[in-house]
Amino acid sequence: MRSHPQANPRFPNGSHRRVPENDDGVTLRPFMPTLKAADNTELHFTSIGEGRPIVFLHAGLGWDSSYLIRSFSPMFEGDHHRLVFLDVRGNGRSSYAGELSFELFSSDLLSLCELLDERVVLFGHSYGGTIAQVFATQHPERLAGLILDSTFPAFDFLPQALERIQAKATAEQMQTFGLLFGEIENDADYAAAITGLLPLYFHDEPDGWVAEFTDEVLFRADAFRKGSALLGEFNTLEQLGDINVPTWIAGGASDIYPLEPTAVRLNNLIPNSKLDVFEKSGHFPFVEESEKYRSQLMKFLGEVG
């Protein structure tokens, strides 16, 4: 995929420039510019390709966008979209100032949309989907479409999720879950915990995927703790009916997040939405059923123009 947006003086420090071609003159490296948020927090994002922007928000919190870049860049080879992967404030290579909040996340997204200067398709995976919902209810005029993958409108399904976890987890993994929400103090411990637990999030984990994920993601334990604390207050159930943009919802049948209180409920509450359930997937349907996922994704993007 070519990765060379046209020059734009609003990108800081000349970061929005043509990147040299590789030896065969075909592939260009992604741009990795930064953006100043409204409170001067520096936000890192990666931009690949040209065309209508699709803004991707990663899961976690405490992760970054690298796993999304690895998964989605190949899907868009030769396609006319610009892929923009944002490291949420306090995550990845984005800087951090003060506390985290959904209002700040939404404000950051608004700053990015203003920089892109056109309506975007907004993609949110898991926790990223909660941020996407908040933004969609506050700034629908900025969106051409919305994609919600493996996410939820309220974090009120923990008992059902725990039942699913207990049915799959080893004793060691259950112990790690307890540590994750109680005693994780540094980035290395957080990375180790996620590495041990991620296999539970798959229907059938692809060989080597978790190991590669662990190698490429920049883990931030502080972001995980503070992001998790926000979930108790997160609830968009009363606002989802106001979302007036085309919305595609994706969920995996084997996800530890049960479909009824998550993807199904989102589909019931968002007026112009469509739900696709991936029967052989867990929390990462774009990994486990990538061909089917790409087909449905491109169909949706074709409909939103």
PDB file of C-alpha atoms in Angstrom, residues 5 42 55 132 143 174 177 216 259 296:
ATOM      1  CA  PRO A   5      -0.620  11.863   1.719  1.00  0.00           C
ATOM      2  CA  GLU A  42       0.903  15.118  22.255  1.00  0.00           C
ATOM      3  CA  VAL A  55      -9.746   6.289  12.059  1.00  0.00           C
ATOM      4  CA  ALA A 132     -16.131   5.659  19.396  1.00  0.00           C
ATOM      5  CA  LEU A 143     -18.653  10.876  10.792  1.00  0.00           C
ATOM      6  CA  MET A 174      -7.789 -17.323  36.722  1.00  0.00           C
ATOM      7  CA  PHE A 177      -7.150 -12.314  36.069  1.00  0.00           C
ATOM      8  CA  GLU A 216       5.021  -5.316  18.960  1.00  0.00           C
ATOM      9  CA  LEU A 259     -23.183 -11.249  22.326  1.00  0.00           C
ATOM     10  CA  GLN A 296     -18.224  -7.546   5.029  1.00  0.00           C
TER      11      GLN A 296
END
